[in-house]
Amino acid sequence: MADPLFIDRHGHRTWLKWHRGRRRASDPVFTGARILEAMRLGASVEVDLVVTGDKGMAVLHDLTLDRETTGAGPVAGTSDAAIRQLNLRGNNGEPLPDAVMLLEDLCQLMAGGAVHPDALLQLDYKEDESVLDDRAVAKFVAATGPVASNMVVSSGSAKAIDMLTAALPAMKKGFDATNEARFRAALAAGRLQEYVDEAMAEMPDAALVYLYWEMVTHAADAGFDIVDAFHRHGTRIDAWTIREVTPASVVQVERLLDLKVDQITTDDPEGLYAALET
C-alpha cells in the first residue's frame, strides 16, 4: 500500500492529515519517530502545543499532565526541565519509552531529519493570546525559525496567531473558524455567506481554515457550498476530525471529497486511505 498522504478525486487533491502524529489508529500520540516519518514522507501532520511554566511549549493536547504523560498537575505550573523528564502514555494509559517533547525538541528533529519540501506540520496552539508574553513568543520564534517554512500555526484566536507569526514570515497561518453556535444561527437564518465573510475578516491572510466536518455537510444539505465560499477568499479548508474508519465514516469522507475539501484530519490515515482506495 502507498503511504497515506492524499486522495485524488475529480481532479482535486485532498490531503489526509495525521492527527496528533498518528499514522494509524493504534499509534500513540506525539511520538517523535512517527512525526519525523510523516515529515520525511511529505505528509500533513498535526501536533498540539500548551504553554509551560517557563513559557516554553509542550507538545501535548491537555492543559494538565495527568492523562497524556507520567506526570501530574498543570502544564503551566511545570518547568521545561521537569517536562523533559516525563514520558508519554499510550492509548491504554501505560507509560511509553517515548519522552514528552518540547517544541524546540521537535524542531531539532525536523532540522536534522531531511524533511520533504511538501511536508506541513500544523502547530495547533491550544490556548489564547492571554497566555502569551514576550518570553513565550521569543521562545516560539527561536524554536521554529529554522523550519518555519514547513509549518502552519493554528488557533481559534487570530490575535494569538498574529503574535506568534509576526517575526516568522515563512510560517503559514491557520484559523479555526469553528463556532458551532454562530454556525447554527447562520444556518437557520440562511446567512452562511456572512459566517464565511466574518471568519475571513478575523484572519484575512489565513492559508488554511479549519472546520468541524459536519459543518461542511450541513451547509451542503442547506444548499450552500461552504468550501467554495472559503476558496473564493483564497484559503484552503481542513475538515476535522474523522476518528474511526467505519462504513458510515467512509461515506461521510466520500462526500467531503466530492465537496473538494483540501484536507481531512483523521486519527487513522492509513486505515482511511485503504478504505478509500479499495
PDB file of C-alpha atoms in Angstrom:
ATOM      1  CA  MET A   1       0.000   0.000   0.000  1.00  0.00           C
ATOM      2  CA  ALA A   2       1.181   3.514  -0.765  1.00  0.00           C
ATOM      3  CA  ASP A   3       1.843   5.904   2.087  1.00  0.00           C
ATOM      4  CA  PRO A   4      -1.369   7.608   3.314  1.00  0.00           C
ATOM      5  CA  LEU A   5      -0.676  11.145   2.157  1.00  0.00           C
ATOM      6  CA  PHE A   6      -3.576  12.281  -0.028  1.00  0.00           C
ATOM      7  CA  ILE A   7      -6.549  11.217  -2.137  1.00  0.00           C
ATOM      8  CA  ASP A   8      -7.123  12.442  -5.689  1.00  0.00           C
ATOM      9  CA  ARG A   9     -10.771  12.775  -6.742  1.00  0.00           C
ATOM     10  CA  HIS A  10     -12.340  14.600  -9.680  1.00  0.00           C
ATOM     11  CA  GLY A  11      -9.122  16.469 -10.422  1.00  0.00           C
ATOM     12  CA  HIS A  12      -8.781  17.694  -6.830  1.00  0.00           C
ATOM     13  CA  ARG A  13      -6.215  16.565  -4.241  1.00  0.00           C
ATOM     14  CA  THR A  14      -7.277  16.187  -0.604  1.00  0.00           C
ATOM     15  CA  TRP A  15      -4.553  15.636   1.965  1.00  0.00           C
ATOM     16  CA  LEU A  16      -5.015  13.213   4.859  1.00  0.00           C
ATOM     17  CA  LYS A  17      -3.654  14.930   7.949  1.00  0.00           C
ATOM     18  CA  TRP A  18      -2.043  12.707  10.568  1.00  0.00           C
ATOM     19  CA  HIS A  19      -3.883  13.940  13.660  1.00  0.00           C
ATOM     20  CA  ARG A  20      -1.624  14.183  16.730  1.00  0.00           C
ATOM     21  CA  GLY A  21       1.112  12.466  14.746  1.00  0.00           C
ATOM     22  CA  ARG A  22      -0.768   9.207  14.177  1.00  0.00           C
ATOM     23  CA  ARG A  23      -0.331   7.156  11.020  1.00  0.00           C
ATOM     24  CA  ARG A  24      -2.801   4.535  12.222  1.00  0.00           C
ATOM     25  CA  ALA A  25      -5.404   4.363  14.984  1.00  0.00           C
ATOM     26  CA  SER A  26      -3.256   2.115  17.180  1.00  0.00           C
ATOM     27  CA  ASP A  27      -0.388   4.626  17.297  1.00  0.00           C
ATOM     28  CA  PRO A  28       0.255   6.592  20.484  1.00  0.00           C
ATOM     29  CA  VAL A  29       0.118  10.333  20.051  1.00  0.00           C
ATOM     30  CA  PHE A  30       3.007  12.794  19.700  1.00  0.00           C
ATOM     31  CA  THR A  31       5.910  10.363  19.293  1.00  0.00           C
ATOM     32  CA  GLY A  32       8.936  11.907  17.636  1.00  0.00           C
ATOM     33  CA  ALA A  33       9.647   8.906  15.423  1.00  0.00           C
ATOM     34  CA  ARG A  34       6.184   8.892  13.852  1.00  0.00           C
ATOM     35  CA  ILE A  35       6.074  12.668  13.378  1.00  0.00           C
ATOM     36  CA  LEU A  36       9.500  12.633  11.725  1.00  0.00           C
ATOM     37  CA  GLU A  37       8.408   9.744   9.484  1.00  0.00           C
ATOM     38  CA  ALA A  38       5.433  11.817   8.328  1.00  0.00           C
ATOM     39  CA  MET A  39       7.605  14.840   7.640  1.00  0.00           C
ATOM     40  CA  ARG A  40      10.124  12.821   5.648  1.00  0.00           C
ATOM     41  CA  LEU A  41       7.313  11.389   3.505  1.00  0.00           C
ATOM     42  CA  GLY A  42       5.847  14.804   2.771  1.00  0.00           C
ATOM     43  CA  ALA A  43       2.697  14.311   4.828  1.00  0.00           C
ATOM     44  CA  SER A  44       0.473  16.807   6.543  1.00  0.00           C
ATOM     45  CA  VAL A  45       0.696  16.201  10.281  1.00  0.00           C
ATOM     46  CA  GLU A  46      -0.663  17.932  13.387  1.00  0.00           C
ATOM     47  CA  VAL A  47       0.571  18.371  16.935  1.00  0.00           C
ATOM     48  CA  ASP A  48      -0.833  20.387  19.824  1.00  0.00           C
ATOM     49  CA  LEU A  49       1.003  22.969  21.924  1.00  0.00           C
ATOM     50  CA  VAL A  50       0.471  24.015  25.551  1.00  0.00           C
ATOM     51  CA  VAL A  51       2.474  26.722  27.363  1.00  0.00           C
ATOM     52  CA  THR A  52       4.751  25.560  30.190  1.00  0.00           C
ATOM     53  CA  GLY A  53       5.789  27.209  33.440  1.00  0.00           C
ATOM     54  CA  ASP A  54       8.938  28.515  31.738  1.00  0.00           C
ATOM     55  CA  LYS A  55       6.918  29.914  28.815  1.00  0.00           C
ATOM     56  CA  GLY A  56       8.115  27.167  26.524  1.00  0.00           C
ATOM     57  CA  MET A  57       5.622  24.963  24.697  1.00  0.00           C
ATOM     58  CA  ALA A  58       4.999  21.299  25.363  1.00  0.00           C
ATOM     59  CA  VAL A  59       3.804  19.003  22.573  1.00  0.00           C
ATOM     60  CA  LEU A  60       0.641  17.996  24.391  1.00  0.00           C
ATOM     61  CA  HIS A  61      -3.105  18.446  23.997  1.00  0.00           C
ATOM     62  CA  ASP A  62      -4.280  18.785  27.596  1.00  0.00           C
ATOM     63  CA  LEU A  63      -3.623  21.663  29.961  1.00  0.00           C
ATOM     64  CA  THR A  64      -2.756  19.096  32.636  1.00  0.00           C
ATOM     65  CA  LEU A  65      -0.154  16.330  32.520  1.00  0.00           C
ATOM     66  CA  ASP A  66      -2.117  13.517  34.124  1.00  0.00           C
ATOM     67  CA  ARG A  67      -3.775  11.783  31.146  1.00  0.00           C
ATOM     68  CA  GLU A  68      -1.104  12.029  28.458  1.00  0.00           C
ATOM     69  CA  THR A  69       2.108  11.723  30.490  1.00  0.00           C
ATOM     70  CA  THR A  70       3.682  10.127  33.532  1.00  0.00           C
ATOM     71  CA  GLY A  71       3.449  13.491  35.302  1.00  0.00           C
ATOM     72  CA  ALA A  72       0.657  15.237  37.157  1.00  0.00           C
ATOM     73  CA  GLY A  73      -0.646  18.762  37.583  1.00  0.00           C
ATOM     74  CA  PRO A  74      -0.980  21.735  35.242  1.00  0.00           C
ATOM     75  CA  VAL A  75       1.460  22.147  32.362  1.00  0.00           C
ATOM     76  CA  ALA A  76       1.563  25.866  33.168  1.00  0.00           C
ATOM     77  CA  GLY A  77       2.971  25.050  36.609  1.00  0.00           C
ATOM     78  CA  THR A  78       5.709  22.732  35.356  1.00  0.00           C
ATOM     79  CA  SER A  79       9.183  23.719  34.205  1.00  0.00           C
ATOM     80  CA  ASP A  80      10.624  22.769  30.845  1.00  0.00           C
ATOM     81  CA  ALA A  81      13.269  20.649  32.540  1.00  0.00           C
ATOM     82  CA  ALA A  82      10.651  18.729  34.530  1.00  0.00           C
ATOM     83  CA  ILE A  83       8.529  18.123  31.445  1.00  0.00           C
ATOM     84  CA  ARG A  84      11.525  16.671  29.624  1.00  0.00           C
ATOM     85  CA  GLN A  85      11.826  14.066  32.393  1.00  0.00           C
ATOM     86  CA  LEU A  86       8.325  12.747  31.672  1.00  0.00           C
ATOM     87  CA  ASN A  87       7.211  10.005  29.331  1.00  0.00           C
ATOM     88  CA  LEU A  88       4.161   9.795  27.143  1.00  0.00           C
ATOM     89  CA  ARG A  89       1.348   7.352  27.891  1.00  0.00           C
ATOM     90  CA  GLY A  90      -0.052   5.020  25.269  1.00  0.00           C
ATOM     91  CA  ASN A  91      -3.681   4.623  24.260  1.00  0.00           C
ATOM     92  CA  ASN A  92      -4.211   2.204  27.151  1.00  0.00           C
ATOM     93  CA  GLY A  93      -2.643   4.568  29.675  1.00  0.00           C
ATOM     94  CA  GLU A  94       0.561   2.582  30.066  1.00  0.00           C
ATOM     95  CA  PRO A  95       3.847   4.567  30.117  1.00  0.00           C
ATOM     96  CA  LEU A  96       5.840   4.541  26.896  1.00  0.00           C
ATOM     97  CA  PRO A  97       9.607   4.795  26.381  1.00  0.00           C
ATOM     98  CA  ASP A  98       8.994   7.988  24.394  1.00  0.00           C
ATOM     99  CA  ALA A  99       9.736  11.215  26.234  1.00  0.00           C
ATOM    100  CA  VAL A 100       7.431  14.212  26.210  1.00  0.00           C
ATOM    101  CA  MET A 101       8.806  16.750  23.747  1.00  0.00           C
ATOM    102  CA  LEU A 102       9.022  20.486  23.946  1.00  0.00           C
ATOM    103  CA  LEU A 103       8.556  22.426  20.720  1.00  0.00           C
ATOM    104  CA  GLU A 104      12.284  23.026  20.384  1.00  0.00           C
ATOM    105  CA  ASP A 105      12.935  19.269  20.651  1.00  0.00           C
ATOM    106  CA  LEU A 106      10.541  18.605  17.802  1.00  0.00           C
ATOM    107  CA  CYS A 107      12.042  21.385  15.693  1.00  0.00           C
ATOM    108  CA  GLN A 108      15.533  19.988  16.225  1.00  0.00           C
ATOM    109  CA  LEU A 109      14.303  16.600  14.997  1.00  0.00           C
ATOM    110  CA  MET A 110      12.945  18.253  11.882  1.00  0.00           C
ATOM    111  CA  ALA A 111      16.088  20.310  11.285  1.00  0.00           C
ATOM    112  CA  GLY A 112      18.208  17.163  11.213  1.00  0.00           C
ATOM    113  CA  GLY A 113      15.696  14.865   9.598  1.00  0.00           C
ATOM    114  CA  ALA A 114      15.665  15.511   5.820  1.00  0.00           C
ATOM    115  CA  VAL A 115      12.128  16.912   5.814  1.00  0.00           C
ATOM    116  CA  HIS A 116      10.285  16.634   2.499  1.00  0.00           C
ATOM    117  CA  PRO A 117       9.589  20.050   0.911  1.00  0.00           C
ATOM    118  CA  ASP A 118       5.850  19.237   0.705  1.00  0.00           C
ATOM    119  CA  ALA A 119       5.566  18.289   4.381  1.00  0.00           C
ATOM    120  CA  LEU A 120       3.431  20.551   6.542  1.00  0.00           C
ATOM    121  CA  LEU A 121       3.402  20.441  10.323  1.00  0.00           C
ATOM    122  CA  GLN A 122       0.399  22.090  11.962  1.00  0.00           C
ATOM    123  CA  LEU A 123       1.187  23.560  15.367  1.00  0.00           C
ATOM    124  CA  ASP A 124      -2.250  23.735  16.971  1.00  0.00           C
ATOM    125  CA  TYR A 125      -1.931  26.214  19.814  1.00  0.00           C
ATOM    126  CA  LYS A 126      -4.492  25.143  22.447  1.00  0.00           C
ATOM    127  CA  GLU A 127      -4.660  28.360  24.477  1.00  0.00           C
ATOM    128  CA  ASP A 128      -5.401  32.001  23.686  1.00  0.00           C
ATOM    129  CA  GLU A 129      -3.396  35.195  23.461  1.00  0.00           C
ATOM    130  CA  SER A 130      -3.696  35.913  27.188  1.00  0.00           C
ATOM    131  CA  VAL A 131      -1.120  33.215  27.975  1.00  0.00           C
ATOM    132  CA  LEU A 132       1.454  34.618  25.576  1.00  0.00           C
ATOM    133  CA  ASP A 133       4.050  37.171  26.617  1.00  0.00           C
ATOM    134  CA  ASP A 134       7.322  38.379  25.101  1.00  0.00           C
ATOM    135  CA  ARG A 135       9.232  35.426  26.529  1.00  0.00           C
ATOM    136  CA  ALA A 136       6.774  32.843  25.164  1.00  0.00           C
ATOM    137  CA  VAL A 137       6.796  34.444  21.725  1.00  0.00           C
ATOM    138  CA  ALA A 138      10.604  34.706  21.692  1.00  0.00           C
ATOM    139  CA  LYS A 139      10.964  31.016  22.564  1.00  0.00           C
ATOM    140  CA  PHE A 140       8.466  30.062  19.871  1.00  0.00           C
ATOM    141  CA  VAL A 141      10.321  32.103  17.251  1.00  0.00           C
ATOM    142  CA  ALA A 142      13.738  30.729  18.268  1.00  0.00           C
ATOM    143  CA  ALA A 143      12.497  27.128  18.128  1.00  0.00           C
ATOM    144  CA  THR A 144      10.586  27.280  14.862  1.00  0.00           C
ATOM    145  CA  GLY A 145      12.584  29.796  12.850  1.00  0.00           C
ATOM    146  CA  PRO A 146      14.879  27.309  11.051  1.00  0.00           C
ATOM    147  CA  VAL A 147      11.944  25.094   9.958  1.00  0.00           C
ATOM    148  CA  ALA A 148       9.113  27.631   9.745  1.00  0.00           C
ATOM    149  CA  SER A 149       8.566  27.144   6.005  1.00  0.00           C
ATOM    150  CA  ASN A 150       7.238  23.631   6.712  1.00  0.00           C
ATOM    151  CA  MET A 151       4.837  24.825   9.410  1.00  0.00           C
ATOM    152  CA  VAL A 152       1.427  26.354   9.904  1.00  0.00           C
ATOM    153  CA  VAL A 153       0.396  27.657  13.317  1.00  0.00           C
ATOM    154  CA  SER A 154      -3.315  27.387  14.092  1.00  0.00           C
ATOM    155  CA  SER A 155      -5.703  28.608  16.763  1.00  0.00           C
ATOM    156  CA  GLY A 156      -9.196  29.933  17.245  1.00  0.00           C
ATOM    157  CA  SER A 157      -7.544  33.169  18.386  1.00  0.00           C
ATOM    158  CA  ALA A 158      -6.488  35.343  15.469  1.00  0.00           C
ATOM    159  CA  LYS A 159      -4.571  37.580  17.868  1.00  0.00           C
ATOM    160  CA  ALA A 160      -2.516  34.646  19.167  1.00  0.00           C
ATOM    161  CA  ILE A 161      -1.638  33.593  15.620  1.00  0.00           C
ATOM    162  CA  ASP A 162      -0.542  37.115  14.725  1.00  0.00           C
ATOM    163  CA  MET A 163       1.609  37.353  17.865  1.00  0.00           C
ATOM    164  CA  LEU A 164       3.345  34.046  17.163  1.00  0.00           C
ATOM    165  CA  THR A 165       3.985  34.663  13.464  1.00  0.00           C
ATOM    166  CA  ALA A 166       4.880  38.377  13.475  1.00  0.00           C
ATOM    167  CA  ALA A 167       8.610  37.596  13.260  1.00  0.00           C
ATOM    168  CA  LEU A 168       8.183  34.469  11.097  1.00  0.00           C
ATOM    169  CA  PRO A 169       7.205  35.489   7.547  1.00  0.00           C
ATOM    170  CA  ALA A 170       7.803  31.952   6.246  1.00  0.00           C
ATOM    171  CA  MET A 171       5.285  30.384   8.616  1.00  0.00           C
ATOM    172  CA  LYS A 172       1.724  29.911   7.381  1.00  0.00           C
ATOM    173  CA  LYS A 173      -1.329  30.929   9.375  1.00  0.00           C
ATOM    174  CA  GLY A 174      -4.248  28.615  10.086  1.00  0.00           C
ATOM    175  CA  PHE A 175      -7.529  29.800  11.601  1.00  0.00           C
ATOM    176  CA  ASP A 176     -10.047  27.545  13.319  1.00  0.00           C
ATOM    177  CA  ALA A 177     -13.343  29.090  12.225  1.00  0.00           C
ATOM    178  CA  THR A 178     -15.459  26.503  14.036  1.00  0.00           C
ATOM    179  CA  ASN A 179     -18.003  28.326  16.166  1.00  0.00           C
ATOM    180  CA  GLU A 180     -20.932  25.957  16.369  1.00  0.00           C
ATOM    181  CA  ALA A 181     -23.385  28.390  17.991  1.00  0.00           C
ATOM    182  CA  ARG A 182     -22.712  31.060  15.367  1.00  0.00           C
ATOM    183  CA  PHE A 183     -22.824  28.476  12.607  1.00  0.00           C
ATOM    184  CA  ARG A 184     -26.209  27.095  13.734  1.00  0.00           C
ATOM    185  CA  ALA A 185     -27.624  30.627  13.910  1.00  0.00           C
ATOM    186  CA  ALA A 186     -26.292  31.463  10.437  1.00  0.00           C
ATOM    187  CA  LEU A 187     -27.605  28.178   9.057  1.00  0.00           C
ATOM    188  CA  ALA A 188     -31.086  28.796  10.489  1.00  0.00           C
ATOM    189  CA  ALA A 189     -31.137  32.368   9.155  1.00  0.00           C
ATOM    190  CA  GLY A 190     -29.796  31.469   5.709  1.00  0.00           C
ATOM    191  CA  ARG A 191     -26.733  33.652   6.277  1.00  0.00           C
ATOM    192  CA  LEU A 192     -23.862  31.229   5.832  1.00  0.00           C
ATOM    193  CA  GLN A 193     -22.069  33.568   3.430  1.00  0.00           C
ATOM    194  CA  GLU A 194     -21.956  36.116   6.253  1.00  0.00           C
ATOM    195  CA  TYR A 195     -20.472  33.441   8.515  1.00  0.00           C
ATOM    196  CA  VAL A 196     -17.697  32.840   5.983  1.00  0.00           C
ATOM    197  CA  ASP A 197     -17.061  36.547   5.413  1.00  0.00           C
ATOM    198  CA  GLU A 198     -16.880  37.275   9.144  1.00  0.00           C
ATOM    199  CA  ALA A 199     -14.437  34.420   9.717  1.00  0.00           C
ATOM    200  CA  MET A 200     -12.161  35.678   6.963  1.00  0.00           C
ATOM    201  CA  ALA A 201     -12.389  39.218   8.296  1.00  0.00           C
ATOM    202  CA  GLU A 202     -10.869  37.916  11.548  1.00  0.00           C
ATOM    203  CA  MET A 203      -7.908  36.367   9.712  1.00  0.00           C
ATOM    204  CA  PRO A 204      -7.799  37.547   6.082  1.00  0.00           C
ATOM    205  CA  ASP A 205      -4.356  36.045   5.454  1.00  0.00           C
ATOM    206  CA  ALA A 206      -5.183  32.537   6.673  1.00  0.00           C
ATOM    207  CA  ALA A 207      -3.637  29.899   4.414  1.00  0.00           C
ATOM    208  CA  LEU A 208      -5.874  27.241   5.969  1.00  0.00           C
ATOM    209  CA  VAL A 209      -9.259  27.401   7.662  1.00  0.00           C
ATOM    210  CA  TYR A 210     -10.287  24.533   9.949  1.00  0.00           C
ATOM    211  CA  LEU A 211     -13.946  23.498  10.172  1.00  0.00           C
ATOM    212  CA  TYR A 212     -15.636  20.687  12.053  1.00  0.00           C
ATOM    213  CA  TRP A 213     -16.514  18.281   9.250  1.00  0.00           C
ATOM    214  CA  GLU A 214     -20.268  18.231   9.948  1.00  0.00           C
ATOM    215  CA  MET A 215     -20.398  21.971   9.303  1.00  0.00           C
ATOM    216  CA  VAL A 216     -19.311  21.263   5.730  1.00  0.00           C
ATOM    217  CA  THR A 217     -22.007  18.662   5.134  1.00  0.00           C
ATOM    218  CA  HIS A 218     -24.756  20.554   6.990  1.00  0.00           C
ATOM    219  CA  ALA A 219     -24.061  23.596   4.846  1.00  0.00           C
ATOM    220  CA  ALA A 220     -24.240  21.440   1.710  1.00  0.00           C
ATOM    221  CA  ASP A 221     -27.562  19.988   2.901  1.00  0.00           C
ATOM    222  CA  ALA A 222     -28.856  23.558   3.060  1.00  0.00           C
ATOM    223  CA  GLY A 223     -27.705  24.203  -0.499  1.00  0.00           C
ATOM    224  CA  PHE A 224     -24.626  26.245   0.420  1.00  0.00           C
ATOM    225  CA  ASP A 225     -21.130  25.205  -0.666  1.00  0.00           C
ATOM    226  CA  ILE A 226     -19.105  26.475   2.283  1.00  0.00           C
ATOM    227  CA  VAL A 227     -15.882  25.040   0.876  1.00  0.00           C
ATOM    228  CA  ASP A 228     -16.257  27.019  -2.341  1.00  0.00           C
ATOM    229  CA  ALA A 229     -17.178  30.122  -0.327  1.00  0.00           C
ATOM    230  CA  PHE A 230     -13.890  29.929   1.581  1.00  0.00           C
ATOM    231  CA  HIS A 231     -11.974  29.053  -1.592  1.00  0.00           C
ATOM    232  CA  ARG A 232     -13.218  32.312  -3.118  1.00  0.00           C
ATOM    233  CA  HIS A 233     -11.467  34.070  -0.249  1.00  0.00           C
ATOM    234  CA  GLY A 234      -8.238  32.366  -1.328  1.00  0.00           C
ATOM    235  CA  THR A 235      -7.909  29.928   1.565  1.00  0.00           C
ATOM    236  CA  ARG A 236      -7.901  26.139   1.832  1.00  0.00           C
ATOM    237  CA  ILE A 237     -10.242  24.063   4.004  1.00  0.00           C
ATOM    238  CA  ASP A 238      -9.386  21.354   6.523  1.00  0.00           C
ATOM    239  CA  ALA A 239     -12.337  19.280   7.743  1.00  0.00           C
ATOM    240  CA  TRP A 240     -11.745  17.799  11.212  1.00  0.00           C
ATOM    241  CA  THR A 241     -11.787  15.089  12.675  1.00  0.00           C
ATOM    242  CA  ILE A 242     -12.588  11.594  11.366  1.00  0.00           C
ATOM    243  CA  ARG A 243     -11.925   9.486  14.463  1.00  0.00           C
ATOM    244  CA  GLU A 244     -12.591   5.972  13.187  1.00  0.00           C
ATOM    245  CA  VAL A 245     -12.775   4.237   9.834  1.00  0.00           C
ATOM    246  CA  THR A 246     -16.200   2.609   9.556  1.00  0.00           C
ATOM    247  CA  PRO A 247     -18.606   2.116   6.645  1.00  0.00           C
ATOM    248  CA  ALA A 248     -20.507   5.198   7.845  1.00  0.00           C
ATOM    249  CA  SER A 249     -17.418   7.401   8.171  1.00  0.00           C
ATOM    250  CA  VAL A 250     -16.159   6.333   4.731  1.00  0.00           C
ATOM    251  CA  VAL A 251     -19.460   7.523   3.230  1.00  0.00           C
ATOM    252  CA  GLN A 252     -19.018  10.824   5.067  1.00  0.00           C
ATOM    253  CA  VAL A 253     -15.464  11.191   3.798  1.00  0.00           C
ATOM    254  CA  GLU A 254     -16.504  10.441   0.220  1.00  0.00           C
ATOM    255  CA  ARG A 255     -18.942  13.321   0.492  1.00  0.00           C
ATOM    256  CA  LEU A 256     -16.206  15.613   1.818  1.00  0.00           C
ATOM    257  CA  LEU A 257     -14.074  14.609  -1.145  1.00  0.00           C
ATOM    258  CA  ASP A 258     -16.945  15.436  -3.521  1.00  0.00           C
ATOM    259  CA  LEU A 259     -17.185  18.862  -1.862  1.00  0.00           C
ATOM    260  CA  LYS A 260     -13.459  19.343  -2.541  1.00  0.00           C
ATOM    261  CA  VAL A 261     -12.141  19.938   0.946  1.00  0.00           C
ATOM    262  CA  ASP A 262      -8.391  20.371   0.762  1.00  0.00           C
ATOM    263  CA  GLN A 263      -7.520  18.341   3.834  1.00  0.00           C
ATOM    264  CA  ILE A 264      -9.189  15.834   6.136  1.00  0.00           C
ATOM    265  CA  THR A 265      -7.968  15.418   9.694  1.00  0.00           C
ATOM    266  CA  THR A 266      -8.057  11.797  10.806  1.00  0.00           C
ATOM    267  CA  ASP A 267      -6.779   9.591  13.623  1.00  0.00           C
ATOM    268  CA  ASP A 268      -6.311   6.730  11.148  1.00  0.00           C
ATOM    269  CA  PRO A 269      -4.809   7.986   7.868  1.00  0.00           C
ATOM    270  CA  GLU A 270      -3.621   4.522   6.892  1.00  0.00           C
ATOM    271  CA  GLY A 271      -6.985   2.866   7.512  1.00  0.00           C
ATOM    272  CA  LEU A 272      -8.874   5.646   5.776  1.00  0.00           C
ATOM    273  CA  TYR A 273      -6.556   5.595   2.777  1.00  0.00           C
ATOM    274  CA  ALA A 274      -7.000   1.837   2.425  1.00  0.00           C
ATOM    275  CA  ALA A 275     -10.788   2.128   2.640  1.00  0.00           C
ATOM    276  CA  LEU A 276     -10.930   4.871   0.036  1.00  0.00           C
ATOM    277  CA  GLU A 277      -8.545   3.250  -2.398  1.00  0.00           C
ATOM    278  CA  THR A 278     -10.259  -0.171  -2.471  1.00  0.00           C
TER     279      THR A 278
END
